[in-house]
Amino acid sequence: MFQTFLLIALLVFATFSVFSDNIKRSVIYLGVFSLIMAVTYLHYNAPDVALAEAAIGVGLSTVMYLVATKKVSVYDICYVNEDVEIFNDDSITEIMNSVVRPLEKFLERTEEVEPQLAYTNHEIEKIMREDNHDMFIHRKNNLTYIYGESTDAVFQDIIANLNDVITDITDIRVIYRDEVTLDDGNA
Amino acid sequence: MTETHKIIDIVRILFAVLGAFVVLFLFLNHAEQIDTPLFDYFTSDFIAETGAQNSVAAIYLNYRVFDTLFEALMLMVSVMEVINVSWANKHAEQYRYEEDELNRKNNSEIVIRMVGIIYPFVILIGLYVIINGHVSPGGGFQGGAILATALITRYLVYPNFDLDLHVLEKIEKLLFLSIVTTPVLYVFMQLQPANTDLSNQIYMILMNSLIGLKVFSGLSIIFYRFVFYEGR
């Protein structure tokens, strides 16, 4: 009975830690999982392993994960180009050296956030409605649009330093998503 | 493009079902009776042979001490690798914590007080687990991990970089050298002063404390390196 309870609790907390929305909550669920794991080892007559699990799983790795999540903050960029038929890594080379690399360098050095780039060829309106990215780069007919929120401090810094960050392209249009509606966004 | 995805999905599901069947078969199949020669060998007379009352300690410090050497080597190599990786980051030095003032406004008062009360007890239980490793459950690795946890909780209360990691590194390497030397002399070459319970127990306590200190310094080097040289 006790064994069944322990194993089911292990499954439940493992599922919680995988499917949780908040990463800090995930870490705490993982700590609880480790604690129950230690009790399970004790139940199976392995006190040495239980001690190691309690010290490493509950103590060390929980604190380490918490410090790591405190240190890393990800800035999510989405690159949209509707003209490309099938998107692969080669399609991004046209803006790689002019926009993406300087932008990543700026984000890493000055803003101290971790840049993360996704790309797609779906329609920009659909992406904006459904996905939650911090910043969109939209390429259309040799024009480059940048979408972002005006309340986002990092985005404001990027816009303020845009002339230093991106030097090659002269006609970049910046659109604040919360100040315009989506229909006249590319006006 | 979508078809290949479907095929890969089907293959994955097949593999999962097959794996589940194999695991369930092995788990539920009690028809085969296996002899336990190793179990009998390790548990029949370990107190008289090794002087340890904990059979696990008898195994990892006497019967199978060769494995322990490589475990210690593995930890040391991983510590060296962590140091190497954070050296590769050229701007690592500039992220070092340089404020001398205690930054307490972000930390909760409750956590600080409670950690202050618990801290000596954690160190005590770590030392107890190390020194009683051959009698009760525990041992060098577990005790060292508990000691490292104590040092890491200290970081939560007092995030200051006053540890000399280079000295700790040197200590760890010296400890590894002595961890290799002690069983080579005592177990492999049988250079024992007297083959009695007392000398065996002294050997166990010595080895456990060496391993414990090494694990403690290794884990704290990894943690402090990670906290103060990586990221911001």
Coordinates of C-alpha atoms in Angstrom, one line a residue:
Chain A
M1 CA 0.0 0.0 0.0
F2 CA 2.7 2.4 1.1
Q3 CA 4.8 1.4 -2.0
T4 CA 1.9 2.1 -4.4
F5 CA 1.3 5.5 -2.8
L6 CA 4.9 6.4 -3.2
L7 CA 5.2 5.3 -6.8
I8 CA 1.9 7.1 -7.7
A9 CA 3.2 10.2 -6.0
L10 CA 6.4 10.0 -7.9
L11 CA 4.5 9.8 -11.2
V12 CA 2.3 12.7 -10.2
F13 CA 5.1 15.0 -9.3
A14 CA 7.2 14.1 -12.3
T15 CA 4.2 15.0 -14.5
F16 CA 3.7 18.2 -12.6
S17 CA 7.3 19.2 -13.0
V18 CA 7.3 18.5 -16.8
F19 CA 3.9 20.2 -17.6
S20 CA 4.1 23.1 -15.2
D21 CA 3.9 26.6 -16.9
N22 CA 6.2 28.3 -14.4
I23 CA 9.8 27.2 -14.5
K24 CA 10.4 28.0 -10.8
R25 CA 7.4 25.9 -9.8
S26 CA 8.9 23.1 -11.9
V27 CA 12.1 23.3 -9.9
I28 CA 10.2 23.0 -6.7
Y29 CA 8.1 20.1 -8.0
L30 CA 11.4 18.4 -8.9
G31 CA 12.6 18.9 -5.4
V32 CA 9.5 17.3 -4.0
F33 CA 10.0 14.5 -6.5
S34 CA 13.5 14.0 -5.2
L35 CA 12.3 13.9 -1.6
I36 CA 9.7 11.2 -2.4
M37 CA 12.4 9.4 -4.3
A38 CA 14.6 9.4 -1.2
V39 CA 11.7 8.0 0.9
T40 CA 11.2 5.3 -1.8
Y41 CA 14.8 4.3 -1.6
L42 CA 14.5 4.1 2.1
H43 CA 11.4 1.9 1.7
Y44 CA 13.4 -0.4 -0.6
N45 CA 16.1 -0.8 2.1
A46 CA 18.7 1.4 0.4
P47 CA 19.5 4.1 3.1
D48 CA 22.9 5.0 1.5
V49 CA 21.3 5.9 -1.8
A50 CA 18.5 7.7 0.0
L51 CA 21.0 9.9 1.8
A52 CA 22.8 10.7 -1.4
E53 CA 19.5 11.5 -3.2
A54 CA 18.3 13.7 -0.3
A55 CA 21.6 15.7 -0.2
I56 CA 22.0 16.0 -4.0
G57 CA 18.5 16.0 -5.4
V58 CA 16.8 18.1 -2.7
G59 CA 19.6 20.3 -1.6
L60 CA 22.2 20.9 -4.3
S61 CA 20.4 20.6 -7.5
T62 CA 17.3 22.6 -6.4
V63 CA 19.5 25.6 -5.3
M64 CA 21.5 25.3 -8.4
Y65 CA 18.5 25.3 -10.7
L66 CA 17.0 28.3 -8.8
V67 CA 20.2 30.3 -9.1
A68 CA 20.4 29.4 -12.8
T69 CA 16.8 30.5 -13.6
K70 CA 17.5 33.7 -11.7
K71 CA 20.5 34.3 -13.9
V72 CA 19.1 33.5 -17.4
S73 CA 16.4 35.7 -18.9
V74 CA 15.5 34.8 -22.5
Y75 CA 14.5 37.4 -25.1
D76 CA 12.3 35.8 -27.7
I77 CA 12.7 37.0 -31.3
C78 CA 10.5 35.7 -34.1
Y79 CA 11.5 36.2 -37.8
V80 CA 8.6 36.1 -40.3
N81 CA 9.0 35.9 -44.0
E82 CA 5.9 34.9 -45.9
D83 CA 7.6 34.8 -49.3
V84 CA 9.7 31.8 -48.6
E85 CA 8.1 28.4 -49.6
I86 CA 10.0 26.0 -47.3
F87 CA 11.9 27.5 -44.5
N88 CA 15.2 26.1 -43.5
D89 CA 18.4 27.5 -42.0
D90 CA 19.6 28.9 -45.4
S91 CA 16.6 31.2 -45.7
I92 CA 17.7 33.2 -42.8
T93 CA 21.2 34.1 -44.2
E94 CA 19.9 37.2 -46.0
I95 CA 19.4 39.0 -42.6
M96 CA 21.9 36.9 -40.6
N97 CA 24.8 39.3 -40.9
S98 CA 22.9 42.6 -41.2
V99 CA 20.3 42.2 -38.5
V100 CA 20.4 39.0 -36.4
R101 CA 24.1 38.9 -35.4
P102 CA 24.4 42.6 -34.4
L103 CA 21.0 42.3 -32.6
E104 CA 22.1 39.2 -30.7
K105 CA 25.4 40.8 -29.8
F106 CA 23.6 44.0 -28.5
L107 CA 21.2 41.9 -26.4
E108 CA 24.0 39.8 -24.9
R109 CA 26.5 42.6 -24.2
T110 CA 24.4 45.6 -23.4
E111 CA 21.0 44.3 -22.2
E112 CA 22.5 41.0 -20.7
V113 CA 19.6 38.8 -21.8
E114 CA 19.8 35.6 -23.8
P115 CA 18.6 36.0 -27.4
Q116 CA 16.5 33.3 -28.9
L117 CA 15.5 33.3 -32.5
A118 CA 12.6 31.4 -34.1
Y119 CA 11.6 31.7 -37.8
T120 CA 8.4 30.9 -39.8
N121 CA 6.7 31.6 -43.1
H122 CA 3.2 31.7 -41.7
E123 CA 1.2 34.9 -41.9
I124 CA 2.3 37.6 -39.5
E125 CA -1.2 38.4 -38.2
K126 CA -1.8 34.7 -37.3
I127 CA 1.6 34.5 -35.5
M128 CA 1.0 37.6 -33.6
R129 CA -2.5 36.5 -32.5
E130 CA -1.5 33.0 -31.4
D131 CA 2.2 33.1 -30.3
N132 CA 3.7 35.2 -27.6
H133 CA 7.1 36.5 -28.7
D134 CA 8.9 39.5 -27.4
M135 CA 9.8 40.9 -30.8
F136 CA 8.9 40.2 -34.4
I137 CA 11.1 40.9 -37.4
H138 CA 8.9 40.9 -40.5
R139 CA 10.5 40.8 -44.0
K140 CA 8.2 41.8 -46.9
N141 CA 9.1 43.0 -50.4
N142 CA 12.7 44.1 -49.4
L143 CA 11.2 46.1 -46.5
T144 CA 12.0 45.2 -42.9
Y145 CA 9.4 45.8 -40.1
I146 CA 10.1 45.4 -36.4
Y147 CA 7.1 44.8 -34.1
G148 CA 7.3 45.1 -30.4
E149 CA 5.5 46.4 -27.3
S150 CA 6.1 50.0 -26.2
T151 CA 6.0 48.9 -22.5
D152 CA 9.0 46.5 -23.1
A153 CA 12.1 48.2 -21.7
V154 CA 14.5 46.0 -23.7
F155 CA 12.6 46.7 -26.9
Q156 CA 12.7 50.5 -26.2
D157 CA 16.5 50.2 -25.8
I158 CA 16.8 48.3 -29.1
I159 CA 14.8 51.0 -30.9
A160 CA 16.8 53.8 -29.2
N161 CA 20.1 52.3 -30.3
L162 CA 18.9 51.0 -33.7
N163 CA 21.2 53.2 -35.7
D164 CA 24.2 51.7 -33.9
V165 CA 23.0 48.2 -33.8
I166 CA 21.9 47.7 -37.4
T167 CA 24.0 49.8 -39.8
D168 CA 23.5 48.1 -43.2
I169 CA 19.8 48.5 -43.7
T170 CA 18.4 52.1 -43.9
D171 CA 14.7 51.5 -44.3
I172 CA 13.5 49.7 -41.2
R173 CA 10.1 50.5 -39.9
V174 CA 9.3 50.1 -36.2
I175 CA 5.7 49.4 -35.2
Y176 CA 4.5 49.4 -31.6
R177 CA 2.0 46.6 -31.4
D178 CA -0.1 48.1 -28.5
E179 CA -0.4 51.5 -30.2
V180 CA -1.7 50.4 -33.6
T181 CA -4.3 47.8 -34.5
L182 CA -3.2 44.8 -36.5
D183 CA -5.1 45.8 -39.7
D184 CA -3.1 49.0 -40.4
G185 CA 0.1 47.6 -38.9
N186 CA 2.0 47.7 -42.2
A187 CA 0.8 51.1 -43.3
Chain B
M1 CA 7.2 16.4 -45.1
T2 CA 4.2 15.5 -43.0
E3 CA 4.3 11.8 -44.1
T4 CA 7.8 11.3 -42.8
H5 CA 6.7 12.8 -39.5
K6 CA 3.8 10.3 -39.3
I7 CA 6.2 7.4 -40.0
I8 CA 8.6 8.6 -37.3
D9 CA 5.7 9.0 -34.9
I10 CA 4.6 5.5 -35.5
V11 CA 8.1 4.1 -35.1
R12 CA 8.4 6.0 -31.8
I13 CA 5.1 4.6 -30.5
L14 CA 6.1 1.1 -31.5
F15 CA 9.4 1.5 -29.7
A16 CA 7.7 2.8 -26.6
V17 CA 5.2 -0.1 -26.6
L18 CA 7.9 -2.7 -27.2
G19 CA 10.1 -1.2 -24.4
A20 CA 7.1 -1.2 -22.0
F21 CA 6.5 -4.9 -22.9
V22 CA 10.1 -5.9 -22.3
V23 CA 10.2 -4.0 -19.0
L24 CA 7.0 -5.5 -17.8
F25 CA 8.1 -9.0 -18.9
L26 CA 11.4 -8.7 -17.0
F27 CA 9.6 -7.2 -14.0
L28 CA 6.8 -9.8 -13.8
N29 CA 8.8 -12.9 -14.9
H30 CA 9.7 -14.8 -11.7
A31 CA 10.1 -18.2 -13.4
E32 CA 13.9 -17.9 -13.5
Q33 CA 15.7 -18.5 -10.3
I34 CA 19.2 -17.0 -10.2
D35 CA 21.9 -17.9 -7.7
T36 CA 23.4 -15.1 -5.7
P37 CA 27.1 -15.9 -5.5
L38 CA 28.2 -12.2 -5.4
F39 CA 25.6 -11.4 -2.7
D40 CA 26.8 -14.4 -0.6
Y41 CA 30.4 -13.4 -1.1
F42 CA 30.0 -9.8 -0.1
T43 CA 27.6 -10.4 2.8
S44 CA 28.9 -13.6 4.4
D45 CA 31.9 -12.4 6.4
F46 CA 32.4 -8.7 5.7
I47 CA 32.8 -7.6 9.3
A48 CA 35.7 -9.8 10.0
E49 CA 37.3 -9.2 6.6
T50 CA 37.0 -5.5 6.4
G51 CA 36.1 -4.1 9.8
A52 CA 33.0 -2.3 8.5
Q53 CA 29.6 -2.9 9.9
N54 CA 27.9 -1.3 6.9
S55 CA 28.2 -3.8 4.0
V56 CA 28.0 -1.0 1.4
A57 CA 31.0 0.7 3.0
A58 CA 32.8 -2.7 3.0
I59 CA 32.1 -3.0 -0.7
Y60 CA 33.2 0.5 -1.9
L61 CA 36.2 0.8 0.4
N62 CA 37.6 -2.7 0.3
Y63 CA 36.1 -5.3 -2.1
R64 CA 35.5 -2.9 -4.9
V65 CA 37.9 0.0 -4.1
F66 CA 39.0 0.2 -7.7
D67 CA 35.6 1.6 -8.6
T68 CA 35.8 4.2 -6.0
L69 CA 39.1 5.5 -7.4
F70 CA 37.5 6.0 -10.8
E71 CA 34.5 7.7 -9.3
A72 CA 36.8 10.2 -7.6
L73 CA 38.7 10.6 -10.8
M74 CA 35.4 11.3 -12.6
L75 CA 34.4 14.0 -10.2
M76 CA 37.8 15.7 -10.5
V77 CA 37.7 15.6 -14.3
S78 CA 34.2 17.2 -14.3
V79 CA 35.4 19.9 -11.9
M80 CA 38.3 20.6 -14.2
E81 CA 35.9 20.7 -17.2
V82 CA 33.6 23.2 -15.4
I83 CA 36.6 25.5 -14.8
N84 CA 37.8 25.1 -18.4
V85 CA 34.4 26.0 -19.8
S86 CA 34.1 29.1 -17.7
W87 CA 37.6 30.1 -18.7
A88 CA 36.5 29.9 -22.3
N89 CA 34.2 32.8 -21.6
K90 CA 36.5 35.8 -22.1
H91 CA 34.3 38.2 -20.2
A92 CA 33.8 36.0 -17.2
E93 CA 36.0 38.0 -14.9
Q94 CA 34.0 41.2 -15.3
Y95 CA 30.9 39.5 -13.8
R96 CA 32.5 38.8 -10.5
Y97 CA 30.6 40.0 -7.5
E98 CA 32.4 43.1 -6.3
E99 CA 30.1 44.7 -3.9
D100 CA 31.4 44.4 -0.4
E101 CA 28.2 45.6 1.2
L102 CA 25.8 42.9 2.2
N103 CA 22.9 42.9 -0.2
R104 CA 20.1 42.0 2.1
K105 CA 17.2 43.8 0.6
N106 CA 16.3 40.9 -1.8
N107 CA 16.6 38.2 0.8
S108 CA 13.9 37.2 3.2
E109 CA 14.5 37.8 6.9
I110 CA 12.9 34.5 7.7
V111 CA 15.2 32.5 5.4
I112 CA 18.3 34.3 6.9
R113 CA 17.4 33.6 10.5
M114 CA 16.4 30.0 9.8
V115 CA 19.5 29.2 7.8
G116 CA 21.6 30.8 10.6
I117 CA 20.0 28.4 13.1
I118 CA 20.2 25.3 10.9
Y119 CA 23.7 25.9 9.5
P120 CA 25.8 24.4 12.4
F121 CA 23.5 21.4 12.6
V122 CA 23.9 20.7 8.9
I123 CA 27.7 20.8 9.2
L124 CA 27.5 18.5 12.2
I125 CA 25.3 16.0 10.4
G126 CA 27.7 16.1 7.4
L127 CA 30.7 15.3 9.6
Y128 CA 28.7 12.6 11.5
V129 CA 27.7 10.9 8.2
I130 CA 31.4 11.0 7.0
I131 CA 32.9 9.7 10.2
N132 CA 30.2 7.1 10.9
G133 CA 30.2 6.0 7.3
H134 CA 31.5 2.5 8.0
V135 CA 29.0 1.9 10.8
S136 CA 25.7 3.5 9.7
P137 CA 24.3 4.4 6.3
G138 CA 26.2 7.2 4.6
G139 CA 29.8 7.6 3.8
G140 CA 32.2 10.0 2.2
F141 CA 30.2 11.0 -0.8
Q142 CA 26.9 11.6 1.0
G143 CA 28.6 13.5 3.9
G144 CA 30.6 15.6 1.4
A145 CA 27.4 16.5 -0.5
I146 CA 25.7 17.5 2.8
L147 CA 28.7 19.7 3.7
A148 CA 28.6 21.3 0.2
T149 CA 24.9 21.9 0.7
A150 CA 25.7 23.8 3.9
L151 CA 28.2 26.0 2.0
I152 CA 25.6 26.6 -0.7
T153 CA 23.0 27.7 1.8
R154 CA 25.6 30.1 3.1
Y155 CA 25.5 31.6 -0.4
L156 CA 21.8 32.2 -0.1
V157 CA 22.3 34.2 3.0
Y158 CA 25.6 35.9 2.3
P159 CA 26.3 36.1 -1.4
N160 CA 29.9 37.1 -1.2
F161 CA 33.0 35.8 -3.0
D162 CA 35.5 35.4 -0.2
L163 CA 36.5 31.8 -1.0
D164 CA 39.9 31.2 -2.7
L165 CA 38.9 28.7 -5.4
H166 CA 42.5 28.2 -6.5
V167 CA 43.5 26.9 -3.0
L168 CA 40.4 24.7 -3.0
E169 CA 41.3 23.3 -6.4
K170 CA 44.8 22.5 -5.2
I171 CA 43.4 20.9 -2.0
E172 CA 41.1 18.8 -4.2
K173 CA 43.9 17.5 -6.3
L174 CA 46.0 16.6 -3.3
L175 CA 43.1 14.8 -1.8
F176 CA 42.6 12.8 -5.0
L177 CA 46.3 11.8 -4.8
S178 CA 45.9 10.6 -1.3
I179 CA 42.6 8.8 -2.1
V180 CA 44.6 6.9 -4.8
T181 CA 47.6 6.3 -2.5
T182 CA 45.8 5.0 0.6
P183 CA 44.0 2.0 -0.8
V184 CA 46.9 1.1 -3.2
L185 CA 49.2 0.8 -0.2
Y186 CA 46.6 -0.6 2.3
V187 CA 44.4 -2.9 0.2
F188 CA 46.4 -3.8 -3.0
M189 CA 49.9 -4.0 -1.6
Q190 CA 48.8 -5.2 1.9
L191 CA 51.2 -2.8 3.7
Q192 CA 49.2 -2.9 6.9
P193 CA 50.7 -2.4 10.3
A194 CA 48.5 -5.2 11.7
N195 CA 45.5 -6.9 10.1
T196 CA 43.1 -6.2 13.0
D197 CA 39.7 -4.7 13.2
L198 CA 41.1 -1.5 14.7
S199 CA 43.5 -0.9 11.8
N200 CA 40.8 -1.7 9.3
Q201 CA 38.4 0.7 11.0
I202 CA 41.1 3.4 11.0
Y203 CA 41.6 2.9 7.3
M204 CA 37.8 3.1 6.7
I205 CA 37.5 6.4 8.7
L206 CA 40.5 7.9 6.9
M207 CA 39.2 7.0 3.5
N208 CA 35.7 8.2 4.2
S209 CA 37.0 11.6 5.5
L210 CA 39.3 12.0 2.4
I211 CA 36.5 11.2 0.0
G212 CA 34.1 13.5 2.0
L213 CA 36.5 16.4 1.9
K214 CA 37.2 15.9 -1.8
V215 CA 33.5 15.7 -2.7
F216 CA 32.9 18.8 -0.6
S217 CA 35.6 20.8 -2.3
G218 CA 34.7 19.6 -5.7
L219 CA 31.0 20.4 -5.4
S220 CA 31.6 23.8 -3.9
I221 CA 34.1 24.6 -6.7
I222 CA 31.5 23.7 -9.3
F223 CA 28.8 25.8 -7.5
Y224 CA 30.9 28.9 -6.9
R225 CA 32.5 28.8 -10.3
F226 CA 29.0 28.6 -11.8
V227 CA 27.6 31.3 -9.6
F228 CA 30.3 34.0 -9.9
Y229 CA 31.9 33.3 -13.3
E230 CA 29.0 32.4 -15.5
G231 CA 26.3 34.8 -16.6
R232 CA 25.7 37.9 -14.7

